[in-house]
mmCIF file of C-alpha atoms in Angstrom:
data_model
loop_
_atom_site.group_PDB
_atom_site.id
_atom_site.type_symbol
_atom_site.label_atom_id
_atom_site.label_comp_id
_atom_site.label_asym_id
_atom_site.label_seq_id
_atom_site.Cartn_x
_atom_site.Cartn_y
_atom_site.Cartn_z
ATOM 1 C CA MET A 8 -11.650 37.971 -11.511
ATOM 2 C CA THR A 9 -11.390 35.687 -8.489
ATOM 3 C CA THR A 10 -9.484 32.419 -8.387
ATOM 4 C CA SER A 11 -12.703 30.434 -8.800
ATOM 5 C CA GLU A 12 -13.636 32.490 -11.880
ATOM 6 C CA GLN A 13 -10.357 32.036 -13.728
ATOM 7 C CA PRO A 14 -10.689 30.207 -17.068
ATOM 8 C CA PRO A 15 -9.433 26.595 -17.159
ATOM 9 C CA VAL A 16 -5.839 26.079 -18.235
ATOM 10 C CA GLU A 17 -5.019 23.705 -21.079
ATOM 11 C CA PRO A 18 -3.740 20.364 -19.690
ATOM 12 C CA ARG A 19 -0.264 19.348 -20.766
ATOM 13 C CA ALA A 20 2.233 16.543 -20.368
ATOM 14 C CA PRO A 21 5.255 17.212 -18.120
ATOM 15 C CA MET A 22 8.178 18.741 -20.006
ATOM 16 C CA SER A 23 10.713 19.404 -17.234
ATOM 17 C CA LEU A 24 11.341 18.930 -13.549
ATOM 18 C CA SER A 25 11.782 21.535 -10.822
ATOM 19 C CA PRO A 26 12.520 20.973 -7.122
ATOM 20 C CA SER A 27 8.961 21.811 -6.080
ATOM 21 C CA ARG A 28 7.342 19.533 -8.643
ATOM 22 C CA ALA A 29 9.763 16.714 -7.842
ATOM 23 C CA SER A 30 8.801 17.099 -4.183
ATOM 24 C CA ASP A 31 5.120 17.060 -5.152
ATOM 25 C CA PHE A 32 5.498 13.711 -6.892
ATOM 26 C CA MET A 33 7.434 12.193 -4.009
ATOM 27 C CA GLN A 34 4.791 13.457 -1.586
ATOM 28 C CA CYS A 35 1.791 12.343 -3.665
ATOM 29 C CA PRO A 36 1.710 11.397 -7.371
ATOM 30 C CA LEU A 37 -1.931 12.478 -7.643
ATOM 31 C CA LEU A 38 -1.044 15.937 -6.306
ATOM 32 C CA TYR A 39 1.611 16.182 -9.014
ATOM 33 C CA ARG A 40 -0.981 15.296 -11.634
ATOM 34 C CA PHE A 41 -3.424 17.928 -10.364
ATOM 35 C CA ARG A 42 -0.747 20.625 -10.422
ATOM 36 C CA VAL A 43 1.220 19.771 -13.558
ATOM 37 C CA ILE A 44 -1.197 18.028 -15.921
ATOM 38 C CA ASP A 45 -4.708 19.153 -14.903
ATOM 39 C CA ARG A 46 -3.294 22.454 -13.611
ATOM 40 C CA LEU A 47 -6.166 22.841 -11.196
ATOM 41 C CA PRO A 48 -6.427 26.239 -9.487
ATOM 42 C CA GLU A 49 -5.361 26.557 -5.866
ATOM 43 C CA LYS A 50 -6.287 29.163 -3.318
ATOM 44 C CA PRO A 51 -3.446 31.440 -2.219
ATOM 45 C CA SER A 52 -2.316 30.992 1.369
ATOM 46 C CA ALA A 53 -1.268 33.677 3.807
ATOM 47 C CA ALA A 54 1.943 31.817 4.700
ATOM 48 C CA ALA A 55 3.083 31.261 1.104
ATOM 49 C CA THR A 56 2.219 34.832 0.154
ATOM 50 C CA ARG A 57 4.201 36.157 3.101
ATOM 51 C CA GLY A 58 7.143 34.085 1.934
ATOM 52 C CA THR A 59 6.899 35.612 -1.539
ATOM 53 C CA LEU A 60 6.789 39.088 -0.024
ATOM 54 C CA VAL A 61 9.807 38.519 2.232
ATOM 55 C CA HIS A 62 11.801 37.061 -0.649
ATOM 56 C CA ALA A 63 11.042 40.137 -2.753
ATOM 57 C CA VAL A 64 12.187 42.462 0.038
ATOM 58 C CA LEU A 65 15.470 40.599 0.582
ATOM 59 C CA GLU A 66 16.128 40.595 -3.157
ATOM 60 C CA ARG A 67 15.478 44.329 -3.542
ATOM 61 C CA LEU A 68 17.544 45.280 -0.490
ATOM 62 C CA PHE A 69 20.715 44.441 -2.417
ATOM 63 C CA ASP A 70 19.880 47.202 -4.903
ATOM 64 C CA ALA A 71 21.051 49.651 -2.226
ATOM 65 C CA PRO A 72 24.723 50.376 -1.468
ATOM 66 C CA ALA A 73 26.172 48.091 1.191
ATOM 67 C CA VAL A 74 26.158 50.697 3.971
ATOM 68 C CA GLU A 75 22.442 51.321 3.427
ATOM 69 C CA ARG A 76 21.381 47.700 3.775
ATOM 70 C CA THR A 77 19.863 48.065 7.216
ATOM 71 C CA ALA A 78 16.875 46.523 8.956
ATOM 72 C CA PRO A 79 14.872 49.798 8.921
ATOM 73 C CA ARG A 80 15.453 50.167 5.197
ATOM 74 C CA ALA A 81 14.428 46.561 4.579
ATOM 75 C CA LYS A 82 11.229 46.980 6.588
ATOM 76 C CA ALA A 83 10.478 50.184 4.690
ATOM 77 C CA LEU A 84 10.474 48.150 1.472
ATOM 78 C CA ILE A 85 7.606 45.935 2.637
ATOM 79 C CA PRO A 86 4.616 48.189 1.799
ATOM 80 C CA GLY A 87 5.874 48.918 -1.709
ATOM 81 C CA GLN A 88 6.678 45.274 -2.443
ATOM 82 C CA TRP A 89 3.244 44.261 -1.152
ATOM 83 C CA ASP A 90 1.627 46.790 -3.491
ATOM 84 C CA ARG A 91 3.622 45.380 -6.424
ATOM 85 C CA LEU A 92 2.658 41.831 -5.527
ATOM 86 C CA LEU A 93 -0.996 42.806 -5.185
ATOM 87 C CA ALA A 94 -0.931 44.602 -8.538
ATOM 88 C CA SER A 95 0.380 41.473 -10.269
ATOM 89 C CA ARG A 96 -1.954 39.125 -8.376
ATOM 90 C CA PRO A 97 -5.112 40.993 -7.308
ATOM 91 C CA GLU A 98 -6.662 37.797 -5.963
ATOM 92 C CA LEU A 99 -4.268 37.967 -3.001
ATOM 93 C CA GLY A 100 -6.378 40.783 -1.598
ATOM 94 C CA GLU A 101 -9.079 38.171 -0.916
ATOM 95 C CA LEU A 102 -6.887 36.725 1.850
ATOM 96 C CA PHE A 103 -7.697 39.653 4.086
ATOM 97 C CA ALA A 104 -11.267 40.324 3.042
ATOM 98 C CA GLU A 105 -14.017 39.575 5.537
ATOM 99 C CA GLY A 106 -14.159 35.811 6.003
ATOM 100 C CA GLY A 107 -10.955 35.302 3.993
ATOM 101 C CA ASP A 108 -8.299 32.699 4.674
ATOM 102 C CA GLY A 109 -5.558 35.106 5.733
ATOM 103 C CA ALA A 110 -3.736 34.787 9.035
ATOM 104 C CA GLY A 111 -5.497 35.914 12.178
ATOM 105 C CA ASP A 112 -9.075 35.957 13.402
ATOM 106 C CA PRO A 113 -11.483 35.887 10.419
ATOM 107 C CA THR A 114 -13.865 38.116 12.370
ATOM 108 C CA GLU A 115 -11.170 40.782 12.722
ATOM 109 C CA PRO A 116 -11.578 43.833 10.431
ATOM 110 C CA PRO A 117 -9.703 43.294 7.130
ATOM 111 C CA ALA A 118 -7.401 46.285 7.660
ATOM 112 C CA GLU A 119 -6.313 44.961 11.057
ATOM 113 C CA ARG A 120 -5.746 41.468 9.688
ATOM 114 C CA LEU A 121 -3.564 42.864 6.920
ATOM 115 C CA ALA A 122 -1.616 45.041 9.359
ATOM 116 C CA ARG A 123 -0.971 42.047 11.607
ATOM 117 C CA TRP A 124 0.174 39.970 8.644
ATOM 118 C CA LEU A 125 2.531 42.706 7.443
ATOM 119 C CA SER A 126 4.002 43.035 10.930
ATOM 120 C CA GLU A 127 4.784 39.300 10.863
ATOM 121 C CA ALA A 128 6.635 39.859 7.600
ATOM 122 C CA GLU A 129 8.584 42.665 9.287
ATOM 123 C CA ARG A 130 9.658 40.339 12.084
ATOM 124 C CA LEU A 131 10.935 37.769 9.588
ATOM 125 C CA VAL A 132 12.907 40.428 7.723
ATOM 126 C CA GLU A 133 14.384 41.740 10.985
ATOM 127 C CA ARG A 134 15.429 38.239 12.026
ATOM 128 C CA TRP A 135 17.423 37.832 8.829
ATOM 129 C CA PHE A 136 19.827 40.530 10.048
ATOM 130 C CA THR A 137 20.679 38.343 13.046
ATOM 131 C CA LEU A 138 21.681 35.507 10.689
ATOM 132 C CA GLU A 139 23.518 37.292 7.864
ATOM 133 C CA ASP A 140 25.146 40.692 7.423
ATOM 134 C CA PRO A 141 24.093 42.122 4.049
ATOM 135 C CA THR A 142 26.666 44.907 4.291
ATOM 136 C CA ARG A 143 29.350 42.232 3.824
ATOM 137 C CA LEU A 144 27.616 40.445 0.951
ATOM 138 C CA GLU A 145 27.675 41.196 -2.766
ATOM 139 C CA PRO A 146 25.580 38.483 -4.404
ATOM 140 C CA ALA A 147 26.634 37.402 -7.868
ATOM 141 C CA GLU A 148 23.004 36.552 -8.661
ATOM 142 C CA ARG A 149 19.574 37.051 -7.116
ATOM 143 C CA GLU A 150 16.430 35.156 -8.085
ATOM 144 C CA LEU A 151 18.477 33.336 -10.700
ATOM 145 C CA PHE A 152 16.570 31.152 -13.154
ATOM 146 C CA VAL A 153 18.640 28.090 -14.045
ATOM 147 C CA GLU A 154 17.922 25.361 -16.566
ATOM 148 C CA THR A 155 19.917 22.499 -17.990
ATOM 149 C CA GLU A 156 19.310 19.333 -19.951
ATOM 150 C CA LEU A 157 20.953 16.145 -18.768
ATOM 151 C CA ALA A 158 22.483 13.643 -21.174
ATOM 152 C CA SER A 159 19.312 11.562 -20.768
ATOM 153 C CA GLY A 160 17.216 14.432 -22.133
ATOM 154 C CA LEU A 161 15.673 15.283 -18.752
ATOM 155 C CA ARG A 162 15.365 19.052 -18.412
ATOM 156 C CA LEU A 163 15.900 20.479 -14.930
ATOM 157 C CA ARG A 164 14.929 24.017 -14.008
ATOM 158 C CA GLY A 165 14.393 26.251 -10.996
ATOM 159 C CA VAL A 166 14.983 29.637 -9.388
ATOM 160 C CA ILE A 167 17.797 30.125 -6.877
ATOM 161 C CA ASP A 168 17.268 32.846 -4.264
ATOM 162 C CA ARG A 169 20.897 33.936 -4.097
ATOM 163 C CA VAL A 170 24.277 32.915 -5.462
ATOM 164 C CA ASP A 171 27.435 34.169 -3.760
ATOM 165 C CA VAL A 172 30.817 33.797 -5.449
ATOM 166 C CA ALA A 173 34.012 34.217 -3.406
ATOM 167 C CA PRO A 174 37.088 35.955 -4.874
ATOM 168 C CA THR A 175 38.618 32.462 -5.121
ATOM 169 C CA GLY A 176 35.686 31.351 -7.316
ATOM 170 C CA GLU A 177 33.932 29.192 -4.724
ATOM 171 C CA VAL A 178 30.152 29.208 -5.110
ATOM 172 C CA ARG A 179 27.578 29.326 -2.337
ATOM 173 C CA ILE A 180 23.884 28.720 -3.057
ATOM 174 C CA VAL A 181 21.540 30.376 -0.562
ATOM 175 C CA ASP A 182 17.820 29.845 -0.080
ATOM 176 C CA TYR A 183 15.540 31.760 2.307
ATOM 177 C CA LYS A 184 12.819 29.889 4.170
ATOM 178 C CA THR A 185 10.192 31.770 6.161
ATOM 179 C CA GLY A 186 9.235 28.694 8.156
ATOM 180 C CA LYS A 187 11.088 26.883 10.926
ATOM 181 C CA ALA A 188 14.097 24.625 10.456
ATOM 182 C CA PRO A 189 13.282 20.898 10.382
ATOM 183 C CA ARG A 190 14.434 18.521 13.055
ATOM 184 C CA PRO A 191 17.812 16.898 12.291
ATOM 185 C CA GLU A 192 16.225 13.621 11.194
ATOM 186 C CA TYR A 193 14.373 15.500 8.436
ATOM 187 C CA SER A 194 17.303 17.606 7.221
ATOM 188 C CA GLU A 195 17.919 15.379 4.176
ATOM 189 C CA GLY A 196 14.482 16.139 2.839
ATOM 190 C CA ALA A 197 15.030 19.837 3.425
ATOM 191 C CA LEU A 198 18.308 19.733 1.494
ATOM 192 C CA PHE A 199 16.765 18.028 -1.537
ATOM 193 C CA GLN A 200 15.974 21.351 -3.215
ATOM 194 C CA MET A 201 19.491 22.638 -2.613
ATOM 195 C CA LYS A 202 21.148 19.508 -3.981
ATOM 196 C CA PHE A 203 18.900 19.803 -7.021
ATOM 197 C CA TYR A 204 20.178 23.349 -7.615
ATOM 198 C CA ALA A 205 23.761 22.246 -7.002
ATOM 199 C CA LEU A 206 23.378 19.557 -9.659
ATOM 200 C CA VAL A 207 22.045 22.089 -12.167
ATOM 201 C CA VAL A 208 24.887 24.537 -11.455
ATOM 202 C CA TRP A 209 27.444 21.735 -11.741
ATOM 203 C CA ARG A 210 26.085 20.613 -15.107
ATOM 204 C CA LEU A 211 25.892 24.202 -16.369
ATOM 205 C CA LYS A 212 29.199 25.564 -15.074
ATOM 206 C CA ASN A 213 31.206 22.415 -14.361
ATOM 207 C CA VAL A 214 31.674 23.727 -10.815
ATOM 208 C CA VAL A 215 30.438 21.925 -7.710
ATOM 209 C CA PRO A 216 29.111 24.585 -5.299
ATOM 210 C CA ARG A 217 31.261 24.843 -2.197
ATOM 211 C CA ARG A 218 28.298 25.322 0.146
ATOM 212 C CA LEU A 219 24.524 25.000 0.221
ATOM 213 C CA GLN A 220 22.876 27.245 2.790
ATOM 214 C CA LEU A 221 19.270 27.294 3.998
ATOM 215 C CA VAL A 222 18.355 30.368 6.053
ATOM 216 C CA TYR A 223 15.288 29.702 8.229
ATOM 217 C CA LEU A 224 13.762 33.015 9.216
ATOM 218 C CA GLY A 225 10.930 31.416 11.160
ATOM 219 C CA SER A 226 13.247 29.899 13.771
ATOM 220 C CA GLY A 227 16.405 31.935 13.256
ATOM 221 C CA GLU A 228 18.582 29.003 12.177
ATOM 222 C CA VAL A 229 20.979 28.339 9.311
ATOM 223 C CA LEU A 230 21.414 24.867 7.823
ATOM 224 C CA THR A 231 24.524 24.312 5.686
ATOM 225 C CA TYR A 232 25.830 21.434 3.621
ATOM 226 C CA ASP A 233 29.008 21.095 1.575
ATOM 227 C CA PRO A 234 28.334 18.798 -1.389
ATOM 228 C CA VAL A 235 30.799 16.675 -3.354
ATOM 229 C CA GLU A 236 30.474 15.171 -6.815
ATOM 230 C CA ALA A 237 29.348 11.817 -5.428
ATOM 231 C CA ASP A 238 26.391 13.547 -3.742
ATOM 232 C CA LEU A 239 25.308 15.163 -6.974
ATOM 233 C CA LEU A 240 25.644 11.953 -8.964
ATOM 234 C CA ARG A 241 23.325 10.257 -6.458
ATOM 235 C CA VAL A 242 20.853 13.109 -6.849
ATOM 236 C CA GLU A 243 21.023 12.764 -10.622
ATOM 237 C CA ARG A 244 20.262 9.045 -10.432
ATOM 238 C CA LYS A 245 17.329 9.707 -8.109
ATOM 239 C CA LEU A 246 15.932 12.333 -10.456
ATOM 240 C CA LEU A 247 16.246 10.035 -13.457
ATOM 241 C CA ALA A 248 14.357 7.314 -11.593
ATOM 242 C CA LEU A 249 11.765 9.864 -10.523
ATOM 243 C CA TRP A 250 11.315 11.108 -14.082
ATOM 244 C CA GLU A 251 10.884 7.550 -15.318
ATOM 245 C CA ALA A 252 8.095 7.054 -12.766
ATOM 246 C CA ILE A 253 6.482 10.324 -13.888
ATOM 247 C CA ARG A 254 6.768 9.287 -17.539
ATOM 248 C CA LEU A 255 5.108 5.951 -16.812
ATOM 249 C CA ALA A 256 2.284 7.580 -14.858
ATOM 250 C CA THR A 257 1.770 10.121 -17.643
ATOM 251 C CA GLU A 258 1.473 7.419 -20.288
ATOM 252 C CA THR A 259 -0.784 5.096 -18.297
ATOM 253 C CA GLY A 260 -2.849 7.713 -16.474
ATOM 254 C CA ASP A 261 -2.127 5.851 -13.230
ATOM 255 C CA TRP A 262 -1.682 8.577 -10.616
ATOM 256 C CA ARG A 263 -2.176 7.225 -7.123
ATOM 257 C CA PRO A 264 -2.800 9.320 -4.028
ATOM 258 C CA ARG A 265 -0.408 8.838 -1.150
ATOM 259 C CA PRO A 266 -2.152 9.777 2.111
ATOM 260 C CA THR A 267 -0.048 11.635 4.667
ATOM 261 C CA LYS A 268 -0.658 14.188 7.372
ATOM 262 C CA LEU A 269 -0.129 16.850 4.693
ATOM 263 C CA CYS A 270 -3.476 15.904 3.120
ATOM 264 C CA GLY A 271 -5.216 18.193 5.593
ATOM 265 C CA TRP A 272 -3.727 21.232 3.821
ATOM 266 C CA CYS A 273 -4.441 20.052 0.273
ATOM 267 C CA ASP A 274 -6.710 22.184 -1.904
ATOM 268 C CA HIS A 275 -7.840 19.189 -3.942
ATOM 269 C CA GLN A 276 -9.687 17.064 -1.386
ATOM 270 C CA ALA A 277 -12.956 17.442 -3.333
ATOM 271 C CA VAL A 278 -11.475 15.516 -6.291
ATOM 272 C CA CYS A 279 -9.287 13.100 -4.334
ATOM 273 C CA PRO A 280 -10.402 9.467 -3.881
ATOM 274 C CA GLU A 281 -8.987 9.466 -0.352
ATOM 275 C CA PHE A 282 -11.705 11.971 0.565
ATOM 276 C CA GLY A 283 -14.485 10.387 -1.468
ATOM 277 C CA GLY A 284 -13.899 12.572 -4.519
ATOM 278 C CA THR A 285 -13.446 11.698 -8.176
ATOM 279 C CA PRO A 286 -10.518 13.151 -10.165
ATOM 280 C CA PRO A 287 -11.287 14.938 -13.412
ATOM 281 C CA VAL A 288 -11.316 12.836 -16.564
ATOM 282 C CA TYR A 289 -7.689 12.229 -17.501
ATOM 283 C CA PRO A 290 -6.991 14.739 -20.274
ATOM 284 C CA LEU A 291 -4.028 13.055 -21.981
ATOM 285 C CA PRO A 292 -3.840 10.004 -24.271
ATOM 286 C CA VAL A 293 -3.339 6.746 -22.405
ATOM 287 C CA VAL A 294 -0.951 4.018 -23.502
ATOM 288 C CA PRO A 295 -2.157 0.606 -22.301
ATOM 289 C CA VAL A 296 0.280 -1.257 -20.077
ATOM 290 C CA ARG A 297 1.404 -4.536 -21.600
ATOM 291 C CA PRO A 298 0.521 -7.552 -19.448
ATOM 292 C CA VAL A 299 3.560 -9.371 -18.069
ATOM 293 C CA GLU A 300 4.155 -12.678 -16.413
ATOM 294 C CA PRO A 301 4.224 -12.526 -12.604
ATOM 295 C CA GLY A 302 7.756 -11.810 -11.475
ATOM 296 C CA GLY A 303 8.916 -11.123 -15.007
ATOM 297 C CA PRO A 304 10.940 -8.128 -16.176
ATOM 298 C CA GLY A 305 8.962 -4.915 -16.163
ATOM 299 C CA GLN A 306 6.555 -6.456 -13.657
ATOM 300 C CA GLY A 307 4.160 -3.942 -12.254
ATOM 301 C CA GLY A 308 3.866 -0.763 -14.248
ATOM 302 C CA GLN A 309 1.442 -0.204 -11.414
ATOM 303 C CA GLY A 310 4.018 -1.270 -8.882
ATOM 304 C CA ARG A 311 6.448 1.407 -9.947
ATOM 305 C CA MET A 312 4.053 4.004 -8.642
ATOM 306 C CA ASP A 313 4.603 2.500 -5.223
ATOM 307 C CA GLN A 314 8.373 2.837 -5.552
ATOM 308 C CA VAL A 315 8.797 6.564 -6.015
ATOM 309 C CA PRO A 316 12.354 7.493 -4.995
ATOM 310 C CA PRO A 317 12.487 9.255 -1.607
ATOM 311 C CA ALA A 318 13.916 12.734 -1.216
ATOM 312 C CA VAL A 319 17.711 12.792 -1.121
#
């Protein structure tokens, strides 16, 4: 069954917040709606699939004894992990079929396109060994699912690539990125996901992580940040404001597109008003917004959609 042939998924109201969905809403509320409420299908991308593959390889490498965690061994894991990924998601094979959207020349034979794509994954895995030494690491957790409920009732959840715990008890949260590191002026946005995880770990374990570390395999750079409680409290306030905006949009059905340069990569242009499309009929009950006096308290249930908290 191809992506286009998959049966529709039952729409649902948001129940929790993850770093990726929080970023979706801050980028474009309508994109959030399409992904979380309408749950519209999206085509797999070669870049995202490569990231999934590389993550799987780096996770599995730590199954081996420390002395055997070498670059050749890691590269040798790639074919098997690709087979496992393909078995769980057969539609990914369409990326490299004739005329598919996989990396490389679409006129190139599928086998050659796949081989080129796998070799790019190999290069990313090799580069990791120039940034970290896995023979000196013993992760406490890999691909760790975390979830907590704040006092407000907001449920936060996500998956952390790696958690390292020092003999002294200090915690380091590590995330692998297969793209390039952002320019310094955009580093705050890049750290949003990590601060989100740090907040969850703090609320779960009552321990503020000592370090947040982003490992960029695309450019061979490592971005680190050492959070303090004040940082995490700010993140918590931002998330609560964000969730309130999501709650309001869910109740009113008012999900506005926010055009940016990222629109060019969006799978939902056909149903986006910015591209002349019409969104699907809103599938959830709508609560009418009470009219208010201009300038009065609660002014602009609509206006709140224009005040989505920025990434922190």
